[in-house]
PDB file of C-alpha atoms in Angstrom:
ATOM      1  CA  MET M  17      19.288  16.812 -18.909  1.00  0.00           C
ATOM      2  CA  ARG M  18      16.928  15.910 -21.662  1.00  0.00           C
ATOM      3  CA  GLY M  19      14.664  12.945 -19.988  1.00  0.00           C
ATOM      4  CA  THR M  20      12.749  12.223 -16.690  1.00  0.00           C
ATOM      5  CA  ILE M  21      15.147  12.110 -13.480  1.00  0.00           C
ATOM      6  CA  VAL M  22      13.628   9.267 -11.732  1.00  0.00           C
ATOM      7  CA  TYR M  23      13.878   7.709  -8.471  1.00  0.00           C
ATOM      8  CA  LYS M  24      12.695   3.834  -7.704  1.00  0.00           C
ATOM      9  CA  MET M  25      12.054   2.840  -4.537  1.00  0.00           C
ATOM     10  CA  THR M  26      10.521   0.041  -2.452  1.00  0.00           C
ATOM     11  CA  GLY M  27       8.358  -0.561   0.999  1.00  0.00           C
ATOM     12  CA  SER M  28       8.904  -3.912   1.501  1.00  0.00           C
ATOM     13  CA  GLY M  29       8.666  -5.202  -2.630  1.00  0.00           C
ATOM     14  CA  ASN M  30       6.225  -3.413  -3.104  1.00  0.00           C
ATOM     15  CA  ASP M  31       8.400  -1.061  -5.937  1.00  0.00           C
ATOM     16  CA  PHE M  32       6.983   2.148  -7.143  1.00  0.00           C
ATOM     17  CA  VAL M  33       9.014   4.942  -9.923  1.00  0.00           C
ATOM     18  CA  LEU M  34       8.740   8.741  -7.889  1.00  0.00           C
ATOM     19  CA  LEU M  35       9.182  12.019  -9.716  1.00  0.00           C
ATOM     20  CA  ASP M  36       9.414  15.154  -8.050  1.00  0.00           C
ATOM     21  CA  GLY M  37       7.234  17.415  -8.471  1.00  0.00           C
ATOM     22  CA  ARG M  38       8.842  20.558  -9.259  1.00  0.00           C
ATOM     23  CA  ALA M  39      10.297  19.083 -12.068  1.00  0.00           C
ATOM     24  CA  THR M  40       7.338  17.566 -13.500  1.00  0.00           C
ATOM     25  CA  THR M  41       2.456  17.650 -12.887  1.00  0.00           C
ATOM     26  CA  PRO M  42       0.663  14.479 -13.111  1.00  0.00           C
ATOM     27  CA  ALA M  43      -0.615  16.415 -16.279  1.00  0.00           C
ATOM     28  CA  ASP M  44       2.692  15.041 -17.997  1.00  0.00           C
ATOM     29  CA  TRP M  45       1.469  11.943 -16.636  1.00  0.00           C
ATOM     30  CA  PRO M  46      -1.682  10.419 -19.129  1.00  0.00           C
ATOM     31  CA  ALA M  47      -2.132   6.720 -19.135  1.00  0.00           C
ATOM     32  CA  THR M  48      -0.690   5.355 -20.912  1.00  0.00           C
ATOM     33  CA  ARG M  49       2.971   7.384 -20.228  1.00  0.00           C
ATOM     34  CA  VAL M  50       2.373   5.533 -16.713  1.00  0.00           C
ATOM     35  CA  VAL M  51       2.130   2.498 -18.515  1.00  0.00           C
ATOM     36  CA  GLN M  52       4.971   2.805 -20.442  1.00  0.00           C
ATOM     37  CA  LEU M  53       7.627   4.072 -17.857  1.00  0.00           C
ATOM     38  CA  CYS M  54       5.747   1.437 -15.211  1.00  0.00           C
ATOM     39  CA  ASP M  55       6.760  -1.549 -17.985  1.00  0.00           C
ATOM     40  CA  ARG M  56       9.131  -3.686 -16.579  1.00  0.00           C
ATOM     41  CA  ARG M  57      10.286  -4.886 -19.575  1.00  0.00           C
ATOM     42  CA  THR M  58      10.378  -1.245 -21.859  1.00  0.00           C
ATOM     43  CA  GLY M  59      10.075   0.768 -18.815  1.00  0.00           C
ATOM     44  CA  VAL M  60      11.318   1.693 -15.294  1.00  0.00           C
ATOM     45  CA  GLY M  61       9.604  -0.992 -14.013  1.00  0.00           C
ATOM     46  CA  ALA M  62       7.373  -0.590 -11.191  1.00  0.00           C
ATOM     47  CA  ASP M  63       3.866  -1.636  -9.283  1.00  0.00           C
ATOM     48  CA  GLY M  64       3.480   2.349  -9.220  1.00  0.00           C
ATOM     49  CA  LEU M  65       3.939   5.971  -9.886  1.00  0.00           C
ATOM     50  CA  VAL M  66       4.319   8.621  -7.485  1.00  0.00           C
ATOM     51  CA  ILE M  67       4.756  12.662  -7.960  1.00  0.00           C
ATOM     52  CA  LEU M  68       5.052  14.811  -4.756  1.00  0.00           C
ATOM     53  CA  THR M  69       4.793  18.600  -4.737  1.00  0.00           C
ATOM     54  CA  PRO M  70       5.787  20.299  -1.920  1.00  0.00           C
ATOM     55  CA  ASP M  71       2.268  21.713  -0.886  1.00  0.00           C
ATOM     56  CA  GLN M  72       2.358  24.012   2.418  1.00  0.00           C
ATOM     57  CA  PRO M  73       5.669  24.169   5.080  1.00  0.00           C
ATOM     58  CA  GLY M  74       5.529  20.464   6.371  1.00  0.00           C
ATOM     59  CA  ALA M  75       3.299  19.497   4.021  1.00  0.00           C
ATOM     60  CA  VAL M  76       4.103  17.326   0.303  1.00  0.00           C
ATOM     61  CA  ARG M  77       1.293  16.553  -2.136  1.00  0.00           C
ATOM     62  CA  MET M  78       1.417  12.669  -3.265  1.00  0.00           C
ATOM     63  CA  ALA M  79      -0.214  11.344  -6.116  1.00  0.00           C
ATOM     64  CA  PHE M  80      -0.447   7.878  -7.272  1.00  0.00           C
ATOM     65  CA  TRP M  81      -1.145   6.022 -10.333  1.00  0.00           C
ATOM     66  CA  ASN M  82      -1.239   2.461 -10.759  1.00  0.00           C
ATOM     67  CA  SER M  83       0.801   0.857 -13.176  1.00  0.00           C
ATOM     68  CA  ASP M  84      -2.277   0.191 -15.420  1.00  0.00           C
ATOM     69  CA  GLY M  85      -2.388   3.984 -15.173  1.00  0.00           C
ATOM     70  CA  SER M  86      -5.330   4.038 -13.430  1.00  0.00           C
ATOM     71  CA  ARG M  87      -5.409   6.951 -10.249  1.00  0.00           C
ATOM     72  CA  ALA M  88      -5.904   5.534  -6.976  1.00  0.00           C
ATOM     73  CA  ASP M  89      -6.743   7.570  -4.081  1.00  0.00           C
ATOM     74  CA  MET M  90      -4.057   6.115  -1.785  1.00  0.00           C
ATOM     75  CA  CYS M  91      -1.170   3.254  -1.526  1.00  0.00           C
ATOM     76  CA  GLY M  92       0.127   2.436   1.933  1.00  0.00           C
ATOM     77  CA  ASN M  93       3.636   1.424   1.034  1.00  0.00           C
ATOM     78  CA  ALA M  94       3.863   4.411  -1.473  1.00  0.00           C
ATOM     79  CA  ALA M  95       2.964   6.520   1.177  1.00  0.00           C
ATOM     80  CA  LEU M  96       6.090   5.156   3.514  1.00  0.00           C
ATOM     81  CA  CYS M  97       8.425   5.947   0.215  1.00  0.00           C
ATOM     82  CA  SER M  98       6.842   8.919  -0.471  1.00  0.00           C
ATOM     83  CA  THR M  99       7.980  10.026   3.213  1.00  0.00           C
ATOM     84  CA  ARG M 100      11.594   8.609   3.433  1.00  0.00           C
ATOM     85  CA  LEU M 101      11.797  10.556  -0.580  1.00  0.00           C
ATOM     86  CA  SER M 102      10.456  13.831   1.097  1.00  0.00           C
ATOM     87  CA  VAL M 103      13.030  14.331   3.325  1.00  0.00           C
ATOM     88  CA  TYR M 104      15.925  13.020   0.762  1.00  0.00           C
ATOM     89  CA  LEU M 105      14.546  15.948  -1.219  1.00  0.00           C
ATOM     90  CA  GLU M 106      14.098  18.143   1.456  1.00  0.00           C
ATOM     91  CA  LEU M 107      10.598  18.845   0.740  1.00  0.00           C
ATOM     92  CA  THR M 108      10.481  18.798   3.753  1.00  0.00           C
ATOM     93  CA  ALA M 109      12.194  18.394   7.253  1.00  0.00           C
ATOM     94  CA  PRO M 110      12.673  14.654   8.704  1.00  0.00           C
ATOM     95  CA  GLY M 111      10.739  14.100  11.710  1.00  0.00           C
ATOM     96  CA  ASP M 112       7.034  15.045  11.664  1.00  0.00           C
ATOM     97  CA  LEU M 113       5.122  15.805   8.084  1.00  0.00           C
ATOM     98  CA  ARG M 114       1.908  15.375   6.026  1.00  0.00           C
ATOM     99  CA  LEU M 115       1.314  13.397   3.204  1.00  0.00           C
ATOM    100  CA  LEU M 116      -1.842  14.958   1.287  1.00  0.00           C
ATOM    101  CA  THR M 117      -3.015  11.931  -0.896  1.00  0.00           C
ATOM    102  CA  ASP M 118      -6.865  11.166  -3.060  1.00  0.00           C
ATOM    103  CA  ALA M 119      -7.850   9.680   0.253  1.00  0.00           C
ATOM    104  CA  GLY M 120      -6.759  13.187   2.696  1.00  0.00           C
ATOM    105  CA  MET M 121      -4.123  14.279   4.923  1.00  0.00           C
ATOM    106  CA  VAL M 122      -1.921  11.279   5.734  1.00  0.00           C
ATOM    107  CA  GLN M 123       0.445  12.051   8.630  1.00  0.00           C
ATOM    108  CA  ALA M 124       3.781  10.534   8.301  1.00  0.00           C
ATOM    109  CA  ARG M 125       6.829  11.104  10.362  1.00  0.00           C
ATOM    110  CA  CYS M 126      10.336   9.283   9.579  1.00  0.00           C
ATOM    111  CA  PRO M 127      14.218   9.611  11.146  1.00  0.00           C
ATOM    112  CA  ASP M 128      16.603  11.296   8.898  1.00  0.00           C
ATOM    113  CA  THR M 129      18.535   8.299   8.630  1.00  0.00           C
ATOM    114  CA  GLY M 130      17.128   4.634   7.650  1.00  0.00           C
ATOM    115  CA  ASP M 131      14.881   3.659   5.390  1.00  0.00           C
ATOM    116  CA  GLN M 132      12.194   3.210   7.779  1.00  0.00           C
ATOM    117  CA  ALA M 133       8.762   5.086   7.937  1.00  0.00           C
ATOM    118  CA  GLU M 134       5.294   5.048  10.105  1.00  0.00           C
ATOM    119  CA  ILE M 135       1.919   6.879   8.515  1.00  0.00           C
ATOM    120  CA  ARG M 136      -1.039   7.497  10.508  1.00  0.00           C
ATOM    121  CA  LEU M 137      -3.745   6.317   8.500  1.00  0.00           C
ATOM    122  CA  PRO M 138      -7.859   7.936   8.916  1.00  0.00           C
ATOM    123  CA  ASP M 139     -10.201   5.921  11.457  1.00  0.00           C
ATOM    124  CA  PHE M 140     -12.178   3.063  10.052  1.00  0.00           C
ATOM    125  CA  ASP M 141     -14.197   1.132   9.849  1.00  0.00           C
ATOM    126  CA  LEU M 142     -14.470  -2.900   9.468  1.00  0.00           C
ATOM    127  CA  ALA M 143     -17.686  -5.211   6.986  1.00  0.00           C
ATOM    128  CA  GLN M 144     -20.836  -2.867   8.028  1.00  0.00           C
ATOM    129  CA  ALA M 145     -19.934   0.804   7.284  1.00  0.00           C
ATOM    130  CA  ASN M 146     -17.425   1.174   4.462  1.00  0.00           C
ATOM    131  CA  GLY M 147     -18.906  -1.209   2.364  1.00  0.00           C
ATOM    132  CA  PRO M 148     -20.909  -4.502   1.518  1.00  0.00           C
ATOM    133  CA  ALA M 149     -21.474  -6.962   3.597  1.00  0.00           C
ATOM    134  CA  VAL M 150     -19.173  -9.675   2.992  1.00  0.00           C
ATOM    135  CA  SER M 151     -21.472 -12.558   4.277  1.00  0.00           C
ATOM    136  CA  GLY M 152     -22.846 -12.630   0.278  1.00  0.00           C
ATOM    137  CA  LEU M 153     -19.563 -13.991  -0.272  1.00  0.00           C
ATOM    138  CA  GLU M 154     -19.056 -17.934  -0.300  1.00  0.00           C
ATOM    139  CA  LEU M 155     -15.951 -19.174   1.170  1.00  0.00           C
ATOM    140  CA  GLY M 156     -13.607 -21.165  -0.758  1.00  0.00           C
ATOM    141  CA  PRO M 157     -12.204 -24.675   0.485  1.00  0.00           C
ATOM    142  CA  GLY M 158      -9.002 -23.731   2.998  1.00  0.00           C
ATOM    143  CA  GLU M 159     -10.828 -20.089   4.200  1.00  0.00           C
ATOM    144  CA  ARG M 160     -12.054 -19.907   7.671  1.00  0.00           C
ATOM    145  CA  TRP M 161     -13.354 -15.688   7.549  1.00  0.00           C
ATOM    146  CA  MET M 162     -13.783 -12.837   5.332  1.00  0.00           C
ATOM    147  CA  ALA M 163     -13.950  -9.294   6.369  1.00  0.00           C
ATOM    148  CA  PHE M 164     -14.262  -6.247   4.477  1.00  0.00           C
ATOM    149  CA  ALA M 165     -12.481  -2.563   5.107  1.00  0.00           C
ATOM    150  CA  THR M 166     -11.839   0.710   2.845  1.00  0.00           C
ATOM    151  CA  VAL M 167      -8.038   1.902   4.163  1.00  0.00           C
ATOM    152  CA  GLY M 168      -7.929   4.284   1.530  1.00  0.00           C
ATOM    153  CA  VAL M 169      -9.047   1.592  -1.172  1.00  0.00           C
ATOM    154  CA  PRO M 170     -11.691  -1.034  -0.385  1.00  0.00           C
ATOM    155  CA  HIS M 171      -9.581  -4.122   0.851  1.00  0.00           C
ATOM    156  CA  LEU M 172     -11.580  -7.559   1.381  1.00  0.00           C
ATOM    157  CA  VAL M 173      -9.185  -9.239   3.625  1.00  0.00           C
ATOM    158  CA  ILE M 174      -9.471 -13.532   3.720  1.00  0.00           C
ATOM    159  CA  ARG M 175      -8.020 -15.515   6.487  1.00  0.00           C
ATOM    160  CA  VAL M 176      -6.827 -19.215   4.917  1.00  0.00           C
ATOM    161  CA  ASP M 177      -5.121 -22.068   6.487  1.00  0.00           C
ATOM    162  CA  ASP M 178      -2.072 -22.623   4.028  1.00  0.00           C
ATOM    163  CA  ILE M 179      -1.097 -19.117   2.485  1.00  0.00           C
ATOM    164  CA  GLU M 180       1.260 -21.307   0.109  1.00  0.00           C
ATOM    165  CA  ALA M 181      -1.645 -23.452  -1.046  1.00  0.00           C
ATOM    166  CA  VAL M 182      -3.856 -20.199  -1.909  1.00  0.00           C
ATOM    167  CA  ASP M 183      -4.512 -19.843  -5.858  1.00  0.00           C
ATOM    168  CA  LEU M 184      -3.924 -15.867  -5.504  1.00  0.00           C
ATOM    169  CA  LEU M 185      -4.310 -15.575  -9.350  1.00  0.00           C
ATOM    170  CA  GLY M 186      -7.539 -17.236  -9.853  1.00  0.00           C
ATOM    171  CA  ARG M 187      -9.105 -16.786  -6.326  1.00  0.00           C
ATOM    172  CA  GLY M 188      -8.111 -13.388  -5.989  1.00  0.00           C
ATOM    173  CA  GLY M 189      -8.378 -12.028  -9.806  1.00  0.00           C
ATOM    174  CA  SER M 190     -12.097 -13.699  -9.386  1.00  0.00           C
ATOM    175  CA  LEU M 191     -12.653 -11.970  -6.347  1.00  0.00           C
ATOM    176  CA  ARG M 192     -11.617  -8.428  -7.075  1.00  0.00           C
ATOM    177  CA  SER M 193     -14.177  -7.723  -9.575  1.00  0.00           C
ATOM    178  CA  ASP M 194     -16.659  -9.301  -7.952  1.00  0.00           C
ATOM    179  CA  PRO M 195     -20.144  -6.175  -7.771  1.00  0.00           C
ATOM    180  CA  ARG M 196     -20.753  -7.063  -4.165  1.00  0.00           C
ATOM    181  CA  LEU M 197     -17.292  -5.447  -3.552  1.00  0.00           C
ATOM    182  CA  GLY M 198     -18.156  -1.937  -5.390  1.00  0.00           C
ATOM    183  CA  ALA M 199     -18.230  -0.482  -8.839  1.00  0.00           C
ATOM    184  CA  ALA M 200     -14.295  -0.767  -8.802  1.00  0.00           C
ATOM    185  CA  GLY M 201     -13.892  -3.711  -7.230  1.00  0.00           C
ATOM    186  CA  ALA M 202     -11.216  -4.634  -4.438  1.00  0.00           C
ATOM    187  CA  ASN M 203      -7.855  -5.493  -3.832  1.00  0.00           C
ATOM    188  CA  VAL M 204      -7.721  -9.035  -2.138  1.00  0.00           C
ATOM    189  CA  ASN M 205      -5.745 -10.201   0.711  1.00  0.00           C
ATOM    190  CA  PHE M 206      -5.145 -13.194   1.936  1.00  0.00           C
ATOM    191  CA  VAL M 207      -3.403 -13.896   5.593  1.00  0.00           C
ATOM    192  CA  GLY M 208      -2.083 -17.260   6.689  1.00  0.00           C
ATOM    193  CA  ALA M 209      -0.477 -17.839  10.821  1.00  0.00           C
ATOM    194  CA  PRO M 210       2.406 -17.568  11.801  1.00  0.00           C
ATOM    195  CA  ALA M 211       4.998 -19.868  10.601  1.00  0.00           C
ATOM    196  CA  ALA M 212       6.461 -20.415  14.376  1.00  0.00           C
ATOM    197  CA  PRO M 213       4.787 -19.247  17.910  1.00  0.00           C
ATOM    198  CA  GLY M 214       6.645 -14.974  18.124  1.00  0.00           C
ATOM    199  CA  GLU M 215       6.999 -14.797  14.070  1.00  0.00           C
ATOM    200  CA  PRO M 216       5.208 -12.203  12.228  1.00  0.00           C
ATOM    201  CA  TRP M 217       1.587 -13.003  10.582  1.00  0.00           C
ATOM    202  CA  LEU M 218       1.532 -13.386   6.825  1.00  0.00           C
ATOM    203  CA  ILE M 219       0.140 -12.067   4.092  1.00  0.00           C
ATOM    204  CA  ARG M 220      -0.123 -12.034   0.287  1.00  0.00           C
ATOM    205  CA  THR M 221      -2.157  -9.323  -1.963  1.00  0.00           C
ATOM    206  CA  TYR M 222      -3.476  -9.171  -5.305  1.00  0.00           C
ATOM    207  CA  GLU M 223      -4.060  -5.297  -6.829  1.00  0.00           C
ATOM    208  CA  ARG M 224      -6.149  -4.194  -8.646  1.00  0.00           C
ATOM    209  CA  GLY M 225      -4.314  -2.057 -11.129  1.00  0.00           C
ATOM    210  CA  VAL M 226      -1.811  -4.129 -10.919  1.00  0.00           C
ATOM    211  CA  GLU M 227      -4.005  -6.593 -11.965  1.00  0.00           C
ATOM    212  CA  GLY M 228      -1.952  -9.514 -10.214  1.00  0.00           C
ATOM    213  CA  GLU M 229       0.431 -10.607  -6.858  1.00  0.00           C
ATOM    214  CA  THR M 230       2.933  -7.562  -4.999  1.00  0.00           C
ATOM    215  CA  LEU M 231       4.783  -8.012  -2.751  1.00  0.00           C
ATOM    216  CA  ALA M 232       3.486  -5.819  -0.716  1.00  0.00           C
ATOM    217  CA  CYS M 233       0.652  -4.303   0.594  1.00  0.00           C
ATOM    218  CA  GLY M 234       0.435  -1.360   3.425  1.00  0.00           C
ATOM    219  CA  THR M 235      -3.164  -0.758   2.896  1.00  0.00           C
ATOM    220  CA  GLY M 236      -4.343  -4.281   2.635  1.00  0.00           C
ATOM    221  CA  THR M 237      -1.880  -4.636   5.600  1.00  0.00           C
ATOM    222  CA  VAL M 238      -3.843  -2.642   7.765  1.00  0.00           C
ATOM    223  CA  ALA M 239      -7.155  -4.211   6.705  1.00  0.00           C
ATOM    224  CA  ALA M 240      -5.750  -7.424   7.572  1.00  0.00           C
ATOM    225  CA  GLY M 241      -4.495  -6.434  11.615  1.00  0.00           C
ATOM    226  CA  VAL M 242      -7.813  -5.237  12.718  1.00  0.00           C
ATOM    227  CA  ALA M 243      -9.245  -7.987  10.951  1.00  0.00           C
ATOM    228  CA  LEU M 244      -7.788 -10.463  12.748  1.00  0.00           C
ATOM    229  CA  ALA M 245      -7.429  -8.177  16.226  1.00  0.00           C
ATOM    230  CA  ALA M 246     -11.970  -8.516  15.689  1.00  0.00           C
ATOM    231  CA  GLN M 247     -11.521 -12.075  14.880  1.00  0.00           C
ATOM    232  CA  ALA M 248      -9.231 -12.208  18.169  1.00  0.00           C
ATOM    233  CA  GLU M 249      -7.130 -14.081  16.363  1.00  0.00           C
ATOM    234  CA  ALA M 250      -3.910 -11.930  17.231  1.00  0.00           C
ATOM    235  CA  PRO M 251      -3.470  -8.702  20.054  1.00  0.00           C
ATOM    236  CA  LEU M 252      -2.766  -5.103  18.469  1.00  0.00           C
ATOM    237  CA  PRO M 253      -0.167  -3.771  17.128  1.00  0.00           C
ATOM    238  CA  VAL M 254       0.348  -6.946  14.726  1.00  0.00           C
ATOM    239  CA  ARG M 255       3.781  -8.025  13.089  1.00  0.00           C
ATOM    240  CA  PHE M 256       3.384  -8.755   9.080  1.00  0.00           C
ATOM    241  CA  ARG M 257       5.736 -10.539   6.681  1.00  0.00           C
ATOM    242  CA  SER M 258       5.409  -9.319   2.991  1.00  0.00           C
ATOM    243  CA  ARG M 259       6.122 -11.606   0.221  1.00  0.00           C
ATOM    244  CA  GLY M 260       8.876  -9.458   0.062  1.00  0.00           C
ATOM    245  CA  GLY M 261      10.153 -10.611   2.789  1.00  0.00           C
ATOM    246  CA  GLU M 262       9.923  -7.368   4.962  1.00  0.00           C
ATOM    247  CA  GLU M 263       8.021  -6.934   8.167  1.00  0.00           C
ATOM    248  CA  LEU M 264       4.876  -3.926   8.496  1.00  0.00           C
ATOM    249  CA  LEU M 265       3.721  -3.445  11.686  1.00  0.00           C
ATOM    250  CA  VAL M 266      -0.324  -2.514  12.425  1.00  0.00           C
ATOM    251  CA  ARG M 267      -0.586  -0.278  15.517  1.00  0.00           C
ATOM    252  CA  ALA M 268      -4.855   0.779  15.989  1.00  0.00           C
ATOM    253  CA  ASP M 269      -6.786   1.393  18.765  1.00  0.00           C
ATOM    254  CA  LEU M 270     -10.153  -1.323  18.399  1.00  0.00           C
ATOM    255  CA  GLN M 271     -13.659  -0.173  19.785  1.00  0.00           C
ATOM    256  CA  SER M 272     -15.906  -2.312  18.586  1.00  0.00           C
ATOM    257  CA  ARG M 273     -15.718  -2.721  14.521  1.00  0.00           C
ATOM    258  CA  ARG M 274     -14.372   1.055  14.612  1.00  0.00           C
ATOM    259  CA  ALA M 275     -10.179   2.160  14.348  1.00  0.00           C
ATOM    260  CA  SER M 276      -8.801   4.363  15.421  1.00  0.00           C
ATOM    261  CA  GLU M 277      -5.180   5.847  16.158  1.00  0.00           C
ATOM    262  CA  VAL M 278      -4.024   3.747  13.353  1.00  0.00           C
ATOM    263  CA  TRP M 279      -0.809   3.801  12.424  1.00  0.00           C
ATOM    264  CA  LEU M 280       1.279   1.880   9.657  1.00  0.00           C
ATOM    265  CA  GLY M 281       5.198   1.306  10.100  1.00  0.00           C
ATOM    266  CA  GLY M 282       7.737  -0.392   7.461  1.00  0.00           C
ATOM    267  CA  GLN M 283      10.099   0.383   4.754  1.00  0.00           C
ATOM    268  CA  GLY M 284      10.594   3.077   1.854  1.00  0.00           C
ATOM    269  CA  LYS M 285      14.315   1.788   0.534  1.00  0.00           C
ATOM    270  CA  LEU M 286      15.681   4.238  -2.193  1.00  0.00           C
ATOM    271  CA  VAL M 287      16.745   1.912  -4.732  1.00  0.00           C
ATOM    272  CA  PHE M 288      18.057   3.479  -7.715  1.00  0.00           C
ATOM    273  CA  ARG M 289      18.072   7.304  -9.117  1.00  0.00           C
ATOM    274  CA  ALA M 290      18.267   7.550 -13.174  1.00  0.00           C
ATOM    275  CA  VAL M 291      16.989   9.478 -16.333  1.00  0.00           C
ATOM    276  CA  TRP M 292      14.601   7.632 -17.336  1.00  0.00           C
ATOM    277  CA  GLU M 293      15.067   9.047 -21.644  1.00  0.00           C
ATOM    278  CA  ALA M 294      11.464   8.242 -23.262  1.00  0.00           C
TER     279      ALA M 294
END
């Protein structure tokens, strides 16, 4: 068969192209080819590319690129999708498995049916230990507080009064590359209160590498959930609704500003399987 077999998946609207690493390798995918594949007009269209390669019993190596061709250490929604596809492709058995990412080993689990999965993320510290203090960044209109954490990749969390009023491209794009957030910048996650009591919290993300809004960001949602708990605005676990309309669940133990037993649950849905001819 000519071409490359691709699997298009979505994690709460954050979409990816995934490849079977038994048929291709990361060396086959220079940045220019990743950009071509992820282009939404001339390619398959995605926020990123994932290659899944069986490594050892119960473990799958997950290589991830943003849609601009840059390699990233980790992506939460891509990991949820990777968990589901690893079972679908029989790279590993359903139940508990391990994803080997550039950010370290991620424990994952899923049933053998449905489109839900759950991943355990490494322990992390909020603000002080994992990045520059955010006190040097000034709050804008309608912003209440900021927090910073590295959850696989760096995230700035901003609590806002009105999630719909956020100038996501302007404000998010400006903060994304602020040098106080590190040389590579950070994703910027805006968090708004639930629409009604008992409803999920709302989140929008400006994602580096995509350089625009993504419909969901798994690791950013984890950072937001822990930040809300640290600010005593929401008890853990915390439910979120992403811009893509799906819910994500953040569970963690929080002591002082240290998060442990961190789990993210959400969607990893196979949309279609196809052959890309380029």
